[in-house]
PDB file of C-alpha atoms and ligand atoms in Angstrom:
ATOM      1  CA  MET A 997      -0.203  -0.159  -0.035  1.00 47.00           C
ATOM      2  CA  HIS A 998       2.692   2.337   0.962  1.00 59.00           C
ATOM      3  CA  GLU A 999       4.450   1.733  -2.641  1.00 66.00           C
ATOM      4  CA  LEU A1000       1.197   2.475  -4.239  1.00 62.00           C
ATOM      5  CA  ARG A1001       0.826   5.649  -2.263  1.00 69.00           C
ATOM      6  CA  ASP A1002       4.345   6.697  -3.389  1.00 73.00           C
ATOM      7  CA  LEU A1003       3.338   6.064  -6.899  1.00 72.00           C
ATOM      8  CA  TYR A1004       0.440   8.198  -6.682  1.00 78.00           C
ATOM      9  CA  GLN A1005       2.490  11.037  -4.944  1.00 87.00           C
ATOM     10  CA  GLU A1006       4.924  10.788  -7.855  1.00 91.00           C
ATOM     11  CA  VAL A1007       2.185  11.143 -10.481  1.00 92.00           C
ATOM     12  CA  ILE A1008       1.009  14.195  -9.057  1.00 93.00           C
ATOM     13  CA  LEU A1009       4.369  15.574  -8.447  1.00 93.00           C
ATOM     14  CA  ASP A1010       5.056  15.311 -11.968  1.00 96.00           C
ATOM     15  CA  HIS A1011       1.893  16.825 -13.198  1.00 97.00           C
ATOM     16  CA  SER A1012       2.379  19.975 -10.710  1.00 95.00           C
ATOM     17  CA  LYS A1013       5.971  20.424 -12.132  1.00 96.00           C
ATOM     18  CA  ARG A1014       5.370  20.033 -15.696  1.00 97.00           C
ATOM     19  CA  PRO A1015       1.525  20.775 -16.014  1.00 98.00           C
ATOM     20  CA  ARG A1016       0.131  19.484 -19.395  1.00 98.00           C
ATOM     21  CA  ASN A1017      -1.924  21.841 -21.576  1.00 98.00           C
ATOM     22  CA  TYR A1018      -0.986  24.920 -19.517  1.00 98.00           C
ATOM     23  CA  ARG A1019      -1.713  27.377 -22.186  1.00 98.00           C
ATOM     24  CA  LYS A1020      -3.891  30.161 -22.924  1.00 97.00           C
ATOM     25  CA  GLN A1021      -6.277  29.763 -25.841  1.00 97.00           C
ATOM     26  CA  GLU A1022      -6.767  33.027 -27.922  1.00 95.00           C
ATOM     27  CA  ASP A1023      -9.858  31.822 -29.517  1.00 93.00           C
ATOM     28  CA  ALA A1024     -11.386  29.509 -27.093  1.00 95.00           C
ATOM     29  CA  SER A1025     -15.089  29.298 -26.936  1.00 92.00           C
ATOM     30  CA  SER A1026     -15.487  30.020 -23.296  1.00 94.00           C
ATOM     31  CA  GLN A1027     -13.358  30.280 -20.417  1.00 96.00           C
ATOM     32  CA  ALA A1028     -13.794  30.882 -16.430  1.00 96.00           C
ATOM     33  CA  LYS A1029     -11.856  31.938 -13.628  1.00 97.00           C
ATOM     34  CA  GLY A1030     -11.767  29.971 -10.270  1.00 97.00           C
ATOM     35  CA  TYR A1031     -10.487  30.702  -7.076  1.00 97.00           C
ATOM     36  CA  ASN A1032      -9.710  28.958  -3.854  1.00 97.00           C
ATOM     37  CA  PRO A1033      -9.356  31.307  -1.131  1.00 96.00           C
ATOM     38  CA  LEU A1034      -8.689  28.607   1.626  1.00 93.00           C
ATOM     39  CA  CYS A1035      -5.361  27.633  -0.306  1.00 95.00           C
ATOM     40  CA  GLY A1036      -4.811  30.853  -2.581  1.00 97.00           C
ATOM     41  CA  ASP A1037      -5.268  28.686  -5.613  1.00 97.00           C
ATOM     42  CA  LYS A1038      -6.258  30.751  -8.769  1.00 98.00           C
ATOM     43  CA  ILE A1039      -7.074  29.193 -12.164  1.00 98.00           C
ATOM     44  CA  THR A1040      -8.340  30.123 -15.621  1.00 98.00           C
ATOM     45  CA  VAL A1041      -9.771  27.169 -17.607  1.00 98.00           C
ATOM     46  CA  PHE A1042      -9.935  27.636 -21.640  1.00 97.00           C
ATOM     47  CA  LEU A1043     -12.549  25.578 -23.427  1.00 96.00           C
ATOM     48  CA  THR A1044     -13.148  24.996 -27.227  1.00 97.00           C
ATOM     49  CA  LEU A1045     -16.040  23.003 -28.083  1.00 95.00           C
ATOM     50  CA  ALA A1046     -17.418  21.593 -31.143  1.00 95.00           C
ATOM     51  CA  GLY A1047     -21.001  21.084 -30.555  1.00 93.00           C
ATOM     52  CA  ASP A1048     -21.166  19.059 -27.344  1.00 93.00           C
ATOM     53  CA  VAL A1049     -17.647  17.678 -27.222  1.00 96.00           C
ATOM     54  CA  ILE A1050     -14.332  19.442 -25.844  1.00 97.00           C
ATOM     55  CA  GLU A1051     -12.107  19.799 -28.575  1.00 97.00           C
ATOM     56  CA  ASP A1052      -9.615  21.474 -26.635  1.00 97.00           C
ATOM     57  CA  VAL A1053      -9.268  22.303 -22.931  1.00 98.00           C
ATOM     58  CA  SER A1054      -6.520  23.984 -21.306  1.00 98.00           C
ATOM     59  CA  PHE A1055      -5.553  26.225 -18.226  1.00 98.00           C
ATOM     60  CA  GLN A1056      -3.320  28.797 -16.611  1.00 98.00           C
ATOM     61  CA  GLY A1057      -3.049  29.616 -12.877  1.00 97.00           C
ATOM     62  CA  ALA A1058      -0.890  29.678  -9.895  1.00 96.00           C
ATOM     63  CA  GLY A1059      -1.719  27.332  -6.907  1.00 95.00           C
ATOM     64  CA  CYS A1060      -0.263  24.511  -4.817  1.00 94.00           C
ATOM     65  CA  ALA A1061       0.724  21.154  -6.324  1.00 94.00           C
ATOM     66  CA  ILE A1062      -2.466  19.458  -5.735  1.00 94.00           C
ATOM     67  CA  SER A1063      -4.544  22.070  -7.569  1.00 96.00           C
ATOM     68  CA  THR A1064      -2.230  22.380 -10.459  1.00 97.00           C
ATOM     69  CA  ALA A1065      -1.687  18.588 -10.902  1.00 97.00           C
ATOM     70  CA  SER A1066      -5.605  18.165 -10.734  1.00 97.00           C
ATOM     71  CA  ALA A1067      -5.985  20.888 -13.338  1.00 98.00           C
ATOM     72  CA  SER A1068      -3.272  19.319 -15.770  1.00 98.00           C
ATOM     73  CA  MET A1069      -4.711  15.648 -15.263  1.00 97.00           C
ATOM     74  CA  MET A1070      -8.295  17.161 -15.896  1.00 98.00           C
ATOM     75  CA  THR A1071      -7.352  18.614 -18.915  1.00 98.00           C
ATOM     76  CA  GLU A1072      -5.795  15.380 -20.339  1.00 96.00           C
ATOM     77  CA  SER A1073      -8.758  13.376 -19.452  1.00 95.00           C
ATOM     78  CA  LEU A1074     -11.569  15.602 -21.051  1.00 96.00           C
ATOM     79  CA  LYS A1075     -10.370  15.827 -24.613  1.00 95.00           C
ATOM     80  CA  GLY A1076     -13.168  14.192 -26.908  1.00 96.00           C
ATOM     81  CA  LYS A1077     -15.585  13.724 -24.138  1.00 96.00           C
ATOM     82  CA  THR A1078     -19.183  15.145 -24.346  1.00 96.00           C
ATOM     83  CA  LYS A1079     -20.797  17.415 -21.690  1.00 95.00           C
ATOM     84  CA  GLU A1080     -22.504  14.654 -20.285  1.00 95.00           C
ATOM     85  CA  GLU A1081     -19.318  12.357 -20.020  1.00 95.00           C
ATOM     86  CA  VAL A1082     -17.641  15.350 -18.251  1.00 95.00           C
ATOM     87  CA  GLU A1083     -20.461  15.764 -15.703  1.00 95.00           C
ATOM     88  CA  SER A1084     -20.457  12.020 -14.947  1.00 93.00           C
ATOM     89  CA  LEU A1085     -16.503  12.089 -14.728  1.00 94.00           C
ATOM     90  CA  PHE A1086     -16.862  15.084 -12.350  1.00 95.00           C
ATOM     91  CA  GLN A1087     -19.286  13.210  -9.920  1.00 94.00           C
ATOM     92  CA  LEU A1088     -17.036  10.370  -9.741  1.00 93.00           C
ATOM     93  CA  PHE A1089     -14.001  12.378  -9.059  1.00 95.00           C
ATOM     94  CA  HIS A1090     -15.971  14.223  -6.498  1.00 94.00           C
ATOM     95  CA  ASP A1091     -17.022  11.066  -4.839  1.00 93.00           C
ATOM     96  CA  VAL A1092     -13.469   9.649  -4.917  1.00 92.00           C
ATOM     97  CA  VAL A1093     -11.651  12.709  -3.525  1.00 93.00           C
ATOM     98  CA  THR A1094     -14.335  13.134  -0.607  1.00 93.00           C
ATOM     99  CA  GLY A1095     -14.233   9.481   0.245  1.00 90.00           C
ATOM    100  CA  GLN A1096     -17.909   8.809  -1.040  1.00 90.00           C
ATOM    101  CA  ALA A1097     -17.127   6.256  -3.725  1.00 83.00           C
ATOM    102  CA  LYS A1098     -18.683   3.144  -3.256  1.00 77.00           C
ATOM    103  CA  ASP A1099     -19.233   1.593  -6.901  1.00 71.00           C
ATOM    104  CA  GLU A1100     -16.365  -1.039  -7.540  1.00 74.00           C
ATOM    105  CA  GLY A1101     -16.089   0.380 -10.887  1.00 81.00           C
ATOM    106  CA  THR A1102     -15.282   3.678 -10.030  1.00 80.00           C
ATOM    107  CA  THR A1103     -11.613   3.394 -10.252  1.00 78.00           C
ATOM    108  CA  GLU A1104     -11.840   1.833 -13.711  1.00 83.00           C
ATOM    109  CA  LYS A1105     -14.064   4.540 -15.026  1.00 85.00           C
ATOM    110  CA  LEU A1106     -11.954   7.371 -13.573  1.00 89.00           C
ATOM    111  CA  GLY A1107      -8.723   5.855 -14.784  1.00 88.00           C
ATOM    112  CA  LYS A1108      -5.416   7.829 -13.705  1.00 89.00           C
ATOM    113  CA  LEU A1109      -7.623  10.558 -11.898  1.00 93.00           C
ATOM    114  CA  THR A1110      -8.016   7.946  -9.069  1.00 89.00           C
ATOM    115  CA  VAL A1111      -4.546   9.068  -7.947  1.00 90.00           C
ATOM    116  CA  PHE A1112      -6.478  11.911  -6.097  1.00 92.00           C
ATOM    117  CA  SER A1113      -8.186   9.384  -3.917  1.00 89.00           C
ATOM    118  CA  GLY A1114      -5.531  10.077  -1.212  1.00 87.00           C
ATOM    119  CA  VAL A1115      -6.879  13.564  -0.929  1.00 90.00           C
ATOM    120  CA  GLN A1116      -9.814  12.324   1.206  1.00 89.00           C
ATOM    121  CA  GLU A1117      -7.714  12.079   4.299  1.00 88.00           C
ATOM    122  CA  PHE A1118      -7.149  15.873   3.996  1.00 87.00           C
ATOM    123  CA  PRO A1119     -10.347  17.651   3.910  1.00 86.00           C
ATOM    124  CA  VAL A1120      -8.742  20.966   3.365  1.00 87.00           C
ATOM    125  CA  ARG A1121      -7.171  19.656   0.019  1.00 91.00           C
ATOM    126  CA  VAL A1122     -10.658  18.487  -1.572  1.00 94.00           C
ATOM    127  CA  LYS A1123     -11.316  22.083  -2.768  1.00 95.00           C
ATOM    128  CA  CYS A1124      -7.645  22.214  -4.278  1.00 95.00           C
ATOM    129  CA  ALA A1125      -8.346  18.955  -6.035  1.00 96.00           C
ATOM    130  CA  THR A1126     -11.929  20.087  -7.221  1.00 97.00           C
ATOM    131  CA  LEU A1127     -10.984  23.733  -8.148  1.00 97.00           C
ATOM    132  CA  ALA A1128     -10.407  23.212 -11.621  1.00 98.00           C
ATOM    133  CA  TRP A1129     -13.470  21.022 -11.993  1.00 97.00           C
ATOM    134  CA  HIS A1130     -15.606  23.468 -10.689  1.00 96.00           C
ATOM    135  CA  THR A1131     -14.227  26.066 -12.925  1.00 97.00           C
ATOM    136  CA  LEU A1132     -14.355  23.922 -15.980  1.00 97.00           C
ATOM    137  CA  ARG A1133     -18.171  23.516 -15.389  1.00 95.00           C
ATOM    138  CA  ALA A1134     -18.474  27.367 -15.235  1.00 95.00           C
ATOM    139  CA  ALA A1135     -16.714  27.454 -18.461  1.00 96.00           C
ATOM    140  CA  LEU A1136     -19.114  24.920 -19.840  1.00 94.00           C
ATOM    141  CA  GLU A1137     -22.078  26.742 -18.512  1.00 91.00           C
ATOM    142  CA  ASN A1138     -20.796  30.044 -19.848  1.00 84.00           C
ATOM    143  CA  ARG A1139     -20.789  31.524 -16.218  1.00 80.00           C
ATOM    144  CA  GLU A1140     -18.951  34.794 -16.358  1.00 71.00           C
ATOM    145  CA  GLU A1141     -18.279  35.428 -12.457  1.00 75.00           C
ATOM    146  CA  ALA A1142     -15.597  33.908 -11.015  1.00 81.00           C
ATOM    147  CA  VAL A1143     -16.086  30.422  -9.114  1.00 87.00           C
ATOM    148  CA  SER A1144     -15.106  30.442  -5.539  1.00 88.00           C
ATOM    149  CA  THR A1145     -14.734  27.223  -3.487  1.00 84.00           C
ATOM    150  CA  GLU A1146     -15.967  29.220  -0.293  1.00 75.00           C
TER     151      GLU A1146
HETATM  152 ZN1   ZN B 737      -4.304  24.157  -2.875  1.00 91.61          ZN
END
């Protein structure tokens, strides 16, 4: 179990040091800003949609390792997904980081994102891990005002 834990930490560290899809999209279909005052994490999510499908998703921001890694891995997981698929992934992710996942198949469906399951032991970090997702949902809904986890 400890080895597994270390492996998870490695993945999170890697993504926080070299975040994927860390760029602005000048011609994004929509974008949204998110803020987690508890930790000071700030993020902007850029979204390009083709109909109902996410063609491109990227982000920029400044935050702790968890929030950066979560945003990075989220962007990697969502390309080619429909809005509906994004919503169900978000629910799964939320259940996993808050320790509410009961379905045995959750890990399979979430794939690499299950590395964040360790966050459930640190309630304060849950908001760091979910900030990118809340912000993405705001972008999907074209909400202009900044999302705050408070
Ligand atoms: Zn944070």
